[in-house]
mmCIF file of C-alpha atoms in Angstrom:
data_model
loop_
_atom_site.group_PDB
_atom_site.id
_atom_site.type_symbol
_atom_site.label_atom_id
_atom_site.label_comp_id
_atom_site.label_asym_id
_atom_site.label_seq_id
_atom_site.Cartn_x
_atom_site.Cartn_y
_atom_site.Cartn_z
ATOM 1 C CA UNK A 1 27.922 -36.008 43.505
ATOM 2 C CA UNK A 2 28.326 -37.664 40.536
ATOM 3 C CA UNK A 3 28.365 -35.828 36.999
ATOM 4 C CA UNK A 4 25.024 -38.272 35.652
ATOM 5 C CA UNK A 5 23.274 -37.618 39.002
ATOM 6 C CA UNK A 6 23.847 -33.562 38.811
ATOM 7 C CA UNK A 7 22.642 -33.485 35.584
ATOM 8 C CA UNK A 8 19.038 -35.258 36.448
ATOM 9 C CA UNK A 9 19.191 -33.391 39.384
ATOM 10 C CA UNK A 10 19.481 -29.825 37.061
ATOM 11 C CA UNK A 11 17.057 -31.448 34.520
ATOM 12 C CA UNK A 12 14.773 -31.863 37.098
ATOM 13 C CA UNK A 13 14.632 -28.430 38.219
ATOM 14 C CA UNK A 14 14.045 -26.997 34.889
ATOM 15 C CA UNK A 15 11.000 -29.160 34.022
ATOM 16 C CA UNK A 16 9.720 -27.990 37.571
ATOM 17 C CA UNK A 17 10.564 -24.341 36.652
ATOM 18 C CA UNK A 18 9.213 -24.917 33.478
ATOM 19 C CA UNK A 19 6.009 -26.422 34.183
ATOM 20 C CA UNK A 20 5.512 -23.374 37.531
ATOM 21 C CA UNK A 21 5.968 -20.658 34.594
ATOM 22 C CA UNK A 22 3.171 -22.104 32.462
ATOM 23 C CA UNK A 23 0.917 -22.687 35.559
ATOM 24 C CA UNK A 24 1.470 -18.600 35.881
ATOM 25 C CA UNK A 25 1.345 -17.205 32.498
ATOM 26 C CA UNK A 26 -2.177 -15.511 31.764
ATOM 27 C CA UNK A 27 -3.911 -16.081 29.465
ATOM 28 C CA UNK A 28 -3.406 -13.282 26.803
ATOM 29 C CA UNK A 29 -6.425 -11.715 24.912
ATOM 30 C CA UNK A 30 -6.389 -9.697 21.138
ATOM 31 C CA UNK A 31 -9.021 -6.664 21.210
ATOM 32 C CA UNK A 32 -8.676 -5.920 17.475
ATOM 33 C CA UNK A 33 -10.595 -3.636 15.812
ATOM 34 C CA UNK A 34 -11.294 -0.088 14.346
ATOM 35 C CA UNK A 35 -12.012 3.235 16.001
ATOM 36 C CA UNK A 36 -14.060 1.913 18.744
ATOM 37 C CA UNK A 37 -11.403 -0.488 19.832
ATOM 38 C CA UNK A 38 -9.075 2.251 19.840
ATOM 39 C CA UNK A 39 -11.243 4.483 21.573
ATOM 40 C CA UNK A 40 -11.821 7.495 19.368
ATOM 41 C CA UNK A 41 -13.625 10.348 21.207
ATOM 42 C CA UNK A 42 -12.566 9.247 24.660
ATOM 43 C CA UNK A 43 -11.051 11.923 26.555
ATOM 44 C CA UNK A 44 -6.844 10.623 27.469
ATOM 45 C CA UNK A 45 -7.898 9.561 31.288
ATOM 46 C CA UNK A 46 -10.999 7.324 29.688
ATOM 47 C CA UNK A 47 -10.499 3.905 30.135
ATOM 48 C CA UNK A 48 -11.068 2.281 26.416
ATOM 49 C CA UNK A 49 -13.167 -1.148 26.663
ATOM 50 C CA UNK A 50 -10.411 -3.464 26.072
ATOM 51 C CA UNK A 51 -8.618 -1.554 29.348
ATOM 52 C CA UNK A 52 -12.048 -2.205 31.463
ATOM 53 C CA UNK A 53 -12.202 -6.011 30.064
ATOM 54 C CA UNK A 54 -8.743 -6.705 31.767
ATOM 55 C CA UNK A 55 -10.279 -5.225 35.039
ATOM 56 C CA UNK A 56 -13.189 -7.834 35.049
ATOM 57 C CA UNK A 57 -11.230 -10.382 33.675
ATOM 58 C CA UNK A 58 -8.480 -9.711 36.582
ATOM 59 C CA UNK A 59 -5.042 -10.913 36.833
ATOM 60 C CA UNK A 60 -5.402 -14.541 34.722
ATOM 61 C CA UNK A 61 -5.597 -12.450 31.837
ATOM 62 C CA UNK A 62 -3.950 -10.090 29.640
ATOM 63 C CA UNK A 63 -5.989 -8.045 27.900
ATOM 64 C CA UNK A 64 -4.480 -5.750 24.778
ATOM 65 C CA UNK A 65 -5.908 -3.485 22.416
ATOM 66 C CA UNK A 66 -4.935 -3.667 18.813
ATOM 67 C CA UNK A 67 -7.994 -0.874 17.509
ATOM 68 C CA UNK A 68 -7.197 1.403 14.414
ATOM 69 C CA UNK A 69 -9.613 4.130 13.767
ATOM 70 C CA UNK A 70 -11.609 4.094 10.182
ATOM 71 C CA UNK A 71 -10.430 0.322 9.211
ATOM 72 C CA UNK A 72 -12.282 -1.919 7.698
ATOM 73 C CA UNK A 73 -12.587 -5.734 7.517
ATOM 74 C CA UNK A 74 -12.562 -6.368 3.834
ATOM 75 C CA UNK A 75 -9.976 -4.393 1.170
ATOM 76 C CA UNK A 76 -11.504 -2.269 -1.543
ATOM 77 C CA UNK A 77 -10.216 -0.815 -4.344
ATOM 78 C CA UNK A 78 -10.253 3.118 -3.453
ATOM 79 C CA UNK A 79 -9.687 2.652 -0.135
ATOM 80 C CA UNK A 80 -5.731 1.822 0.100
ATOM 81 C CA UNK A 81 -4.544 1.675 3.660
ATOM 82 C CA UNK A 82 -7.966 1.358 5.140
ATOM 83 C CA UNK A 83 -7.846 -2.835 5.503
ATOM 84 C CA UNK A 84 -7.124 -4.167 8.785
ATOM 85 C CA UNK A 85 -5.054 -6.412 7.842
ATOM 86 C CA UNK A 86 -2.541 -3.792 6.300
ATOM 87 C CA UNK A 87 -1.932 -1.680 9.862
ATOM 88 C CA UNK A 88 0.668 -2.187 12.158
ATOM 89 C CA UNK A 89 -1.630 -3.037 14.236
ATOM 90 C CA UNK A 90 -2.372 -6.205 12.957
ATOM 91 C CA UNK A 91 0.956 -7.250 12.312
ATOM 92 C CA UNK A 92 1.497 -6.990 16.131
ATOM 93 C CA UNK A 93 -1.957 -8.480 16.963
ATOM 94 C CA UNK A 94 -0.412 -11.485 14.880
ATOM 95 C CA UNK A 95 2.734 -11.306 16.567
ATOM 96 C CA UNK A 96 0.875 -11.554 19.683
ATOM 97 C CA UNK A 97 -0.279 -15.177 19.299
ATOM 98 C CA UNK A 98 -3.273 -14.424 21.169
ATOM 99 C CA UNK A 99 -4.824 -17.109 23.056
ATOM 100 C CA UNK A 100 -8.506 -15.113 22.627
ATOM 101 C CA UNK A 101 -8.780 -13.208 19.670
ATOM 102 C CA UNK A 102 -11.961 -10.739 19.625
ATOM 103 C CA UNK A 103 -13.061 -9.043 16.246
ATOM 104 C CA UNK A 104 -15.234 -5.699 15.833
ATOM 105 C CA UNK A 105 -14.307 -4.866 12.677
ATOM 106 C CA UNK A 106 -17.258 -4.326 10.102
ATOM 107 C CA UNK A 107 -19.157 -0.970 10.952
ATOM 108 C CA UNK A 108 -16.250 0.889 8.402
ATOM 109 C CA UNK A 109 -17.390 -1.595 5.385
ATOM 110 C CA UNK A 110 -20.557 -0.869 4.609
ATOM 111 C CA UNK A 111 -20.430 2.812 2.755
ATOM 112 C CA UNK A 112 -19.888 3.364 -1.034
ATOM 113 C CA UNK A 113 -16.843 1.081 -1.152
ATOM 114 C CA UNK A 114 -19.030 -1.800 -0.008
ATOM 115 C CA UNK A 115 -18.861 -5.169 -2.010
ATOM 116 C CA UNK A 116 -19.782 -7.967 -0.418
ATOM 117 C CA UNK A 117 -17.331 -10.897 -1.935
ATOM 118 C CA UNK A 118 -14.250 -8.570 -0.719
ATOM 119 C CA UNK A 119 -15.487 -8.088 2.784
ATOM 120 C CA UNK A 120 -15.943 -11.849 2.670
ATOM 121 C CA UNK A 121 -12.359 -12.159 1.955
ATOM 122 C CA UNK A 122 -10.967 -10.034 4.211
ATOM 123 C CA UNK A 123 -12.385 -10.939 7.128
ATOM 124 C CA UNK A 124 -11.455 -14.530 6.187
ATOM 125 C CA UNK A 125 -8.072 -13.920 5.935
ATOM 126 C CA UNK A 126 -7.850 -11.957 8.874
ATOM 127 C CA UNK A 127 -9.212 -14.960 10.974
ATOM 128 C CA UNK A 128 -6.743 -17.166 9.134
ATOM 129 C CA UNK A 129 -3.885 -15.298 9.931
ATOM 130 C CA UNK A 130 -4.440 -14.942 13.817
ATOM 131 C CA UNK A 131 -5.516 -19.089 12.981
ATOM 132 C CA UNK A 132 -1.843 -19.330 12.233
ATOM 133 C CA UNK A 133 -0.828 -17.432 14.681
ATOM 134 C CA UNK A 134 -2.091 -19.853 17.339
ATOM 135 C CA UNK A 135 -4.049 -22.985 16.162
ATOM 136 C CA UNK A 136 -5.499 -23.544 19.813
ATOM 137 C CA UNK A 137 -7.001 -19.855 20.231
ATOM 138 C CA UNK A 138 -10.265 -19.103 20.333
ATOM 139 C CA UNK A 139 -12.521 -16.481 18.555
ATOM 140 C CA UNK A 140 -14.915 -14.399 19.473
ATOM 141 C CA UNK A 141 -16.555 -11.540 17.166
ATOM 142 C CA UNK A 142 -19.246 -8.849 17.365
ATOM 143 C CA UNK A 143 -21.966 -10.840 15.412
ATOM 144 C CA UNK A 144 -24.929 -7.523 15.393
ATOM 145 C CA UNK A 145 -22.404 -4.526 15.198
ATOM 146 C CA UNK A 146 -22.631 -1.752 17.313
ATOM 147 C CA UNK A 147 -25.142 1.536 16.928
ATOM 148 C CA UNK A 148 -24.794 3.751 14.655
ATOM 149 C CA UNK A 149 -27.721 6.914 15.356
ATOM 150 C CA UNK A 150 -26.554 9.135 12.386
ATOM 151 C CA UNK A 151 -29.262 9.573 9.559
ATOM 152 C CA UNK A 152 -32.388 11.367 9.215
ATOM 153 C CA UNK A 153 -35.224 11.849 12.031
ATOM 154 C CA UNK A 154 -36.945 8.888 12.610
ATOM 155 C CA UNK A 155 -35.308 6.611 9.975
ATOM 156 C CA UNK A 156 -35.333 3.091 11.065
ATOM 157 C CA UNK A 157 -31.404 2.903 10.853
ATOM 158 C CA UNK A 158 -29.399 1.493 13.406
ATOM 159 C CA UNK A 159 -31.271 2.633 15.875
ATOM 160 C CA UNK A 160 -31.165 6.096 13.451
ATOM 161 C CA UNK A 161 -32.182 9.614 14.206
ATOM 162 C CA UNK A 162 -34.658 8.435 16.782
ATOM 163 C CA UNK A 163 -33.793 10.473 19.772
ATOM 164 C CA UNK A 164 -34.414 14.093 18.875
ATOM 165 C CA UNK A 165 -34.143 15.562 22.156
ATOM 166 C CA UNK A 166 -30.994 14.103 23.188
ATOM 167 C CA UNK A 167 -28.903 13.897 20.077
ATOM 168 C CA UNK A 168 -27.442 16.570 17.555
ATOM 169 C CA UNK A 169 -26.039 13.808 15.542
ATOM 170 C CA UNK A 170 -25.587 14.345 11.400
ATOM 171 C CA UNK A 171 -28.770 14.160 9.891
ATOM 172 C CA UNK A 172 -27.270 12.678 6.924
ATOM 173 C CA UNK A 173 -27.630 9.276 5.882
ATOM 174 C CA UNK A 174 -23.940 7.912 4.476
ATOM 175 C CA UNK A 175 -26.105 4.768 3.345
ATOM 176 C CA UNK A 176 -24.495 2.341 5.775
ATOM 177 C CA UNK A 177 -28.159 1.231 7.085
ATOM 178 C CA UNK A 178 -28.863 -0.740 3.759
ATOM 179 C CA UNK A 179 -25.944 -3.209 3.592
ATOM 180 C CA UNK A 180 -25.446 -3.817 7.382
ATOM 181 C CA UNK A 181 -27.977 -7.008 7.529
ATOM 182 C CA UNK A 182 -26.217 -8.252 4.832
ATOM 183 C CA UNK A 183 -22.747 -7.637 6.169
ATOM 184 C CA UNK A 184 -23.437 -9.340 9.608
ATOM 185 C CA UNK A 185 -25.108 -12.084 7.557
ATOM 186 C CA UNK A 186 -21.432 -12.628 5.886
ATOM 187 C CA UNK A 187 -20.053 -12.164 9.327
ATOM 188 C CA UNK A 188 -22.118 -15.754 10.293
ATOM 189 C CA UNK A 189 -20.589 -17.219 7.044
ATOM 190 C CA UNK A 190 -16.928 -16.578 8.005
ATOM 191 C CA UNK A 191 -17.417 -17.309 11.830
ATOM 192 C CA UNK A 192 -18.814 -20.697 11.185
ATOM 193 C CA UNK A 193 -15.776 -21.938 9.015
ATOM 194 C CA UNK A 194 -13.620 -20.369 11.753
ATOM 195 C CA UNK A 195 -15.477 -21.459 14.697
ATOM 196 C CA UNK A 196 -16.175 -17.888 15.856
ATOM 197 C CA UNK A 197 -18.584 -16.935 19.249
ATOM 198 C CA UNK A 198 -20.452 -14.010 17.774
ATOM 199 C CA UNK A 199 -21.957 -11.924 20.367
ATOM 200 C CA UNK A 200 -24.650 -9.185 20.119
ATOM 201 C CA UNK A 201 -22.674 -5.632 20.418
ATOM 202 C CA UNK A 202 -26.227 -3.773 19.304
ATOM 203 C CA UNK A 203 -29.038 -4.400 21.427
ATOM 204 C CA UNK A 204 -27.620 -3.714 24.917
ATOM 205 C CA UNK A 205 -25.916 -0.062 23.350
ATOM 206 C CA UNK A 206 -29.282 0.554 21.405
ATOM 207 C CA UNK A 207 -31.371 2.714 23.984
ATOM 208 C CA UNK A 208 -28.100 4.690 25.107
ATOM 209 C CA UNK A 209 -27.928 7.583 22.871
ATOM 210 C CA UNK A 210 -26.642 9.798 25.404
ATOM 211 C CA UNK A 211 -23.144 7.792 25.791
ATOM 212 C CA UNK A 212 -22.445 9.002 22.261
ATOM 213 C CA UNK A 213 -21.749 12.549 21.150
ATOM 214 C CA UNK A 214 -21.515 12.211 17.191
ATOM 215 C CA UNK A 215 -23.600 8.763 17.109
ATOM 216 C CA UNK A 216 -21.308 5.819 16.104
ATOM 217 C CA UNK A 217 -17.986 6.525 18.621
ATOM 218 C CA UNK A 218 -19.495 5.545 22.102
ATOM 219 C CA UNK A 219 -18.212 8.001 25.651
ATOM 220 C CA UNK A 220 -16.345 6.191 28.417
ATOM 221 C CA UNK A 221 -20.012 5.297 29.578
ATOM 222 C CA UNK A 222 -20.826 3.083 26.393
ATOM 223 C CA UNK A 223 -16.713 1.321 26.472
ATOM 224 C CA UNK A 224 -17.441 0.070 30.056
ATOM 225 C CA UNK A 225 -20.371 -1.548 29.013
ATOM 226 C CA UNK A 226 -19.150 -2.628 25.799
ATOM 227 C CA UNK A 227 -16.190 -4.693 28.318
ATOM 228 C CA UNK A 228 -19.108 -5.554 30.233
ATOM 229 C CA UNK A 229 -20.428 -7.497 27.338
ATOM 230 C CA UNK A 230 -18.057 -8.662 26.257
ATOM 231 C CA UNK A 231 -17.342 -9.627 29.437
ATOM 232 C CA UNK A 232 -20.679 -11.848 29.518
ATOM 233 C CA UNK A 233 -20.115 -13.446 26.777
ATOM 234 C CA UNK A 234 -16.274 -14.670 27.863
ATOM 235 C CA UNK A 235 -17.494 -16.091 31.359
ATOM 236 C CA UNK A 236 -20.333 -17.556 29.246
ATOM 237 C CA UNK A 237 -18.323 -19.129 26.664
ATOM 238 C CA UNK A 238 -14.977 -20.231 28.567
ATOM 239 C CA UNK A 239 -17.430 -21.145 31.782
ATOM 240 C CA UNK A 240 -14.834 -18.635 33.736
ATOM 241 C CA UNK A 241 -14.896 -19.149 37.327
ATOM 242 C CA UNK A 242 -15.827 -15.807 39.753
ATOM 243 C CA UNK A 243 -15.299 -14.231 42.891
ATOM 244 C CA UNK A 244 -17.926 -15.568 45.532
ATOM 245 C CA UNK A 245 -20.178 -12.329 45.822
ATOM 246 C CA UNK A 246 -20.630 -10.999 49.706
ATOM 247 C CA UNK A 247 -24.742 -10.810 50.362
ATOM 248 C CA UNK A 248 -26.720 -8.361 52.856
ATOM 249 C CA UNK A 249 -30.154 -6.941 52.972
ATOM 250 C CA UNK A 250 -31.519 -4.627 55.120
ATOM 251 C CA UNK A 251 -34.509 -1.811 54.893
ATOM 252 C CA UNK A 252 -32.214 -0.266 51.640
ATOM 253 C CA UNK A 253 -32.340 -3.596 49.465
ATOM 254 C CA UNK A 254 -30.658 -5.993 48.725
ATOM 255 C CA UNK A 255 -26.787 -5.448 48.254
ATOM 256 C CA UNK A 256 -24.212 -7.891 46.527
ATOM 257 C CA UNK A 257 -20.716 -6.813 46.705
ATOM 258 C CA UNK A 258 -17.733 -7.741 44.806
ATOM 259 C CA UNK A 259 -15.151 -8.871 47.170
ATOM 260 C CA UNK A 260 -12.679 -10.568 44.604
ATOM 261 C CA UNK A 261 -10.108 -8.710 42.097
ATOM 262 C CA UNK A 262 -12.240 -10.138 39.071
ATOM 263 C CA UNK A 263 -15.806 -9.517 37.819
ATOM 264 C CA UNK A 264 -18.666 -11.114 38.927
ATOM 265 C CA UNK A 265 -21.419 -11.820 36.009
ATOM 266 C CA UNK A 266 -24.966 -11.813 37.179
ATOM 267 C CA UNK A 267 -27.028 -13.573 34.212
ATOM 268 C CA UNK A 268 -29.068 -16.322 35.360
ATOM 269 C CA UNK A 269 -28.761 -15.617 39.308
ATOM 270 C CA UNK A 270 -32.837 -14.964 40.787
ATOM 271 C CA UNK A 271 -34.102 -12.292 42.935
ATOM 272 C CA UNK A 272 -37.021 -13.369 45.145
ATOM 273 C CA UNK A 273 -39.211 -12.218 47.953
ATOM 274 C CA UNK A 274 -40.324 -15.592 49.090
ATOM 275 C CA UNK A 275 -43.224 -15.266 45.943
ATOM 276 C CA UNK A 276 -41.931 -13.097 43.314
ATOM 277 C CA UNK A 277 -39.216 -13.849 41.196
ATOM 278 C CA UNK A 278 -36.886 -11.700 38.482
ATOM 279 C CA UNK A 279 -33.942 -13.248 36.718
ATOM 280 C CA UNK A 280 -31.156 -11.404 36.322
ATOM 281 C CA UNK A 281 -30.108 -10.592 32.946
ATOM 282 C CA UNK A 282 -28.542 -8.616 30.346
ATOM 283 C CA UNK A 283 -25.187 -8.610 31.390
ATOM 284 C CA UNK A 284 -25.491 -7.309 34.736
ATOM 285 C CA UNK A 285 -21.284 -7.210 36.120
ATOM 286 C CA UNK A 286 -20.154 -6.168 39.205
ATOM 287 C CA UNK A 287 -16.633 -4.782 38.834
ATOM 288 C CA UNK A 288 -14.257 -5.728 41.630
ATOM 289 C CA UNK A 289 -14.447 -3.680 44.597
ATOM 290 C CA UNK A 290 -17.967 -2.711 43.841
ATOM 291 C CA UNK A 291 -21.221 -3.451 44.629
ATOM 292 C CA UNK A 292 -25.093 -3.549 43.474
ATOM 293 C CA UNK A 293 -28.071 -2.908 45.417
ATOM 294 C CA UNK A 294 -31.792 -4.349 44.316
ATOM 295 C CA UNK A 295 -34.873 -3.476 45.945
ATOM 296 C CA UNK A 296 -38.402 -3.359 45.567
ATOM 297 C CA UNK A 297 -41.023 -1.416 43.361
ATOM 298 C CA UNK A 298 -43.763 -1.468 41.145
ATOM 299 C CA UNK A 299 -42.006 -2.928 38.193
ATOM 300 C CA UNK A 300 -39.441 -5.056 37.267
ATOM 301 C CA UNK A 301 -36.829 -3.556 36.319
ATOM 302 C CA UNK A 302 -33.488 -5.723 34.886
ATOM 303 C CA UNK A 303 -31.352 -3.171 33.056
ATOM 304 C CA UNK A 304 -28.236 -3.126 35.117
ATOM 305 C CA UNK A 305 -27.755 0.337 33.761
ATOM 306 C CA UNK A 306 -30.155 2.082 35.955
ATOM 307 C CA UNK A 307 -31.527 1.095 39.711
ATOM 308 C CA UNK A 308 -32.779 -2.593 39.568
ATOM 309 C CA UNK A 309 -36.160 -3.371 41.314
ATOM 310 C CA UNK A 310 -37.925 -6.488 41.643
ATOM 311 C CA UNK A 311 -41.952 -6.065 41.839
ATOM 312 C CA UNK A 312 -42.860 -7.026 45.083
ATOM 313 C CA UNK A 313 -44.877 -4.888 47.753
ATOM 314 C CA UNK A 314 -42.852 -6.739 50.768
ATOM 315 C CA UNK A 315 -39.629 -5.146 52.299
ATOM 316 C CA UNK A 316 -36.611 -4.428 50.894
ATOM 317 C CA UNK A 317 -35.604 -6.664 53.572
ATOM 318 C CA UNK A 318 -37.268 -9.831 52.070
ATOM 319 C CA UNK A 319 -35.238 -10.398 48.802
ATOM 320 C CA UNK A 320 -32.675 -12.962 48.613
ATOM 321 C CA UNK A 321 -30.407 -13.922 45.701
ATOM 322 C CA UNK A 322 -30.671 -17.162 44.388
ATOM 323 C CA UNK A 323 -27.719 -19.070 42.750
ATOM 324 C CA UNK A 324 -28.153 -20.307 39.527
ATOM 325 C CA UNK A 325 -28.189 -23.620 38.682
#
């Protein structure tokens, strides 16, 4: 063999080699964050959300968590040290090169130290630097920030002191309420020059006081459903494909299973009996390996966090799943 042929022949190979490695590299995902990235309060065996979020997103993906507790997204005077952009963590969140970056940062700002033009900056030039870090990745960020139940009784905080008989959460208010609207207003600002996904970390959490235990750091209960939002919001974004779910119905309900090594999101999909009809929403997931059962009552009920019933007075054995369109 000739010298000019072995060459092509070896250049050949290496493209091919080349091109087989891309085609199997995942796609790599930046949790970054504060305390609730990190997972403050979970016990050591507590999976933390971004941990959970590589289980639904499955082997395409690699998920990491960059979370440092008590950081915040802008850099006030006072408060040395306390800037995300300062930890360690950020420097390897950089180093990363992330294809998806995903930002809760922004619950830590809004105490005493709180002005408005700084947290502006800082969370600008945190999205600039991960920019840098990879021009082609893609942002996502938690637009409504989490709950936060400390204050007084009843106070219409974030949800606040609103569930007496569960909670024994500080009854003082450290004034955050007041300048959260106009910190995730800012957030809105910053995510439209960047071209950030915001994504509603509030609402779905808001009702759940029992998965906290000193009101802002969520239990293992609140991370998996935090990944399960954020979850949502990924296949709805990206248009990920799923795992074909396995149907059956009998007297019990009806029962979709999870067959694949990947989440399956929910949203959109109907539950009928032949007449009645309920939509399927707020982020109901089915983890891999698991399954869901839906059957019939005198409500509708569509929180995927408790048993889901469709109203309908026919048999469990009627209801079919629908595909969405």
């Amino acid at each position: 063999m000739s010298i000019k042929r072995l060459i092509t022949l070896l250049t050949a190979l290496i493209t091919i080699s080349s091109a087989s490695d891309a085609k199997q590299s995942p796609t790599t995902v930046a949790c970054v964050g504060d305390s609730i990235t990190f997972g403050y309060g979970l016990k050591p065996a507590d999976k933390r959300y971004p941990q959970v979020l590589q289980e639904l997103l499955g082997d395409k993906f690699a998920v990491k968590g960059f979370g440092n507790s008590g950081k915040t997204a802008g850099d006030y005077p006072g408060q040395k040290g306390r800037w995300y952009g300062s930890t360690n963590e950020h420097k390897k969140a950089v180093d990363y090169a992330a294809d998806i970056y995903i930002c809760n940062l922004g619950i830590n700002d809004t105490g005493a130290w709180w002005n408005a033009d700084l947290f502006t900056k800082g969370y600008n030039d945190l999205f600039t630097a991960w920019k840098q870090a990879n021009p082609k990745a893609k942002f996502f960020a938690w637009g409504k920030l989490g709950p936060d139940y400390r204050g007084p009784v009843d106070k219409p905080a974030f949800p606040g002191n609103c569930f007496t008989d569960v909670r024994k959460y500080s009854l003082v208010d450290n004034g955050s309420s007041a300048k959260r609207p106009e910190a995730e207003k800012l957030i809105k600002g910053v995510a439209k020059k960047h071209k950030v996904v915001l994504f509603d970390a509030y609402t779905l959490m808001a009702n759940h006081p029992e998965w906290y235990t000193d009101g802002l750091h969520p239990l293992a209960e609140g991370a998996r459903r935090i990944a399960e939002i954020t979850f949502t919001q990924l296949v709805k974004s990206l248009k990920l494909s799923q795992p074909t779910p396995k149907i059956t119905s009998d007297e019990n309900g009806l029962t979709i299973s999870n067959p694949g090594s990947s989440g399956i999101l929910l949203d959109g999909f109907i539950v009928s009996d032949g007449s009645q009809k309920m939509t399927l929403s707020n982020a109901t997931v089915i983890h891999p390996g698991a399954s869901i059962t839906i059957t019939t009552g005198a409500t509708n009920q569509d929180d995927p966090t408790k048993p889901l019933t469709i109203k309908s007075k026919k048999s469990p054995k009627s209801l079919k799943l629908i595909k969405k369109k």
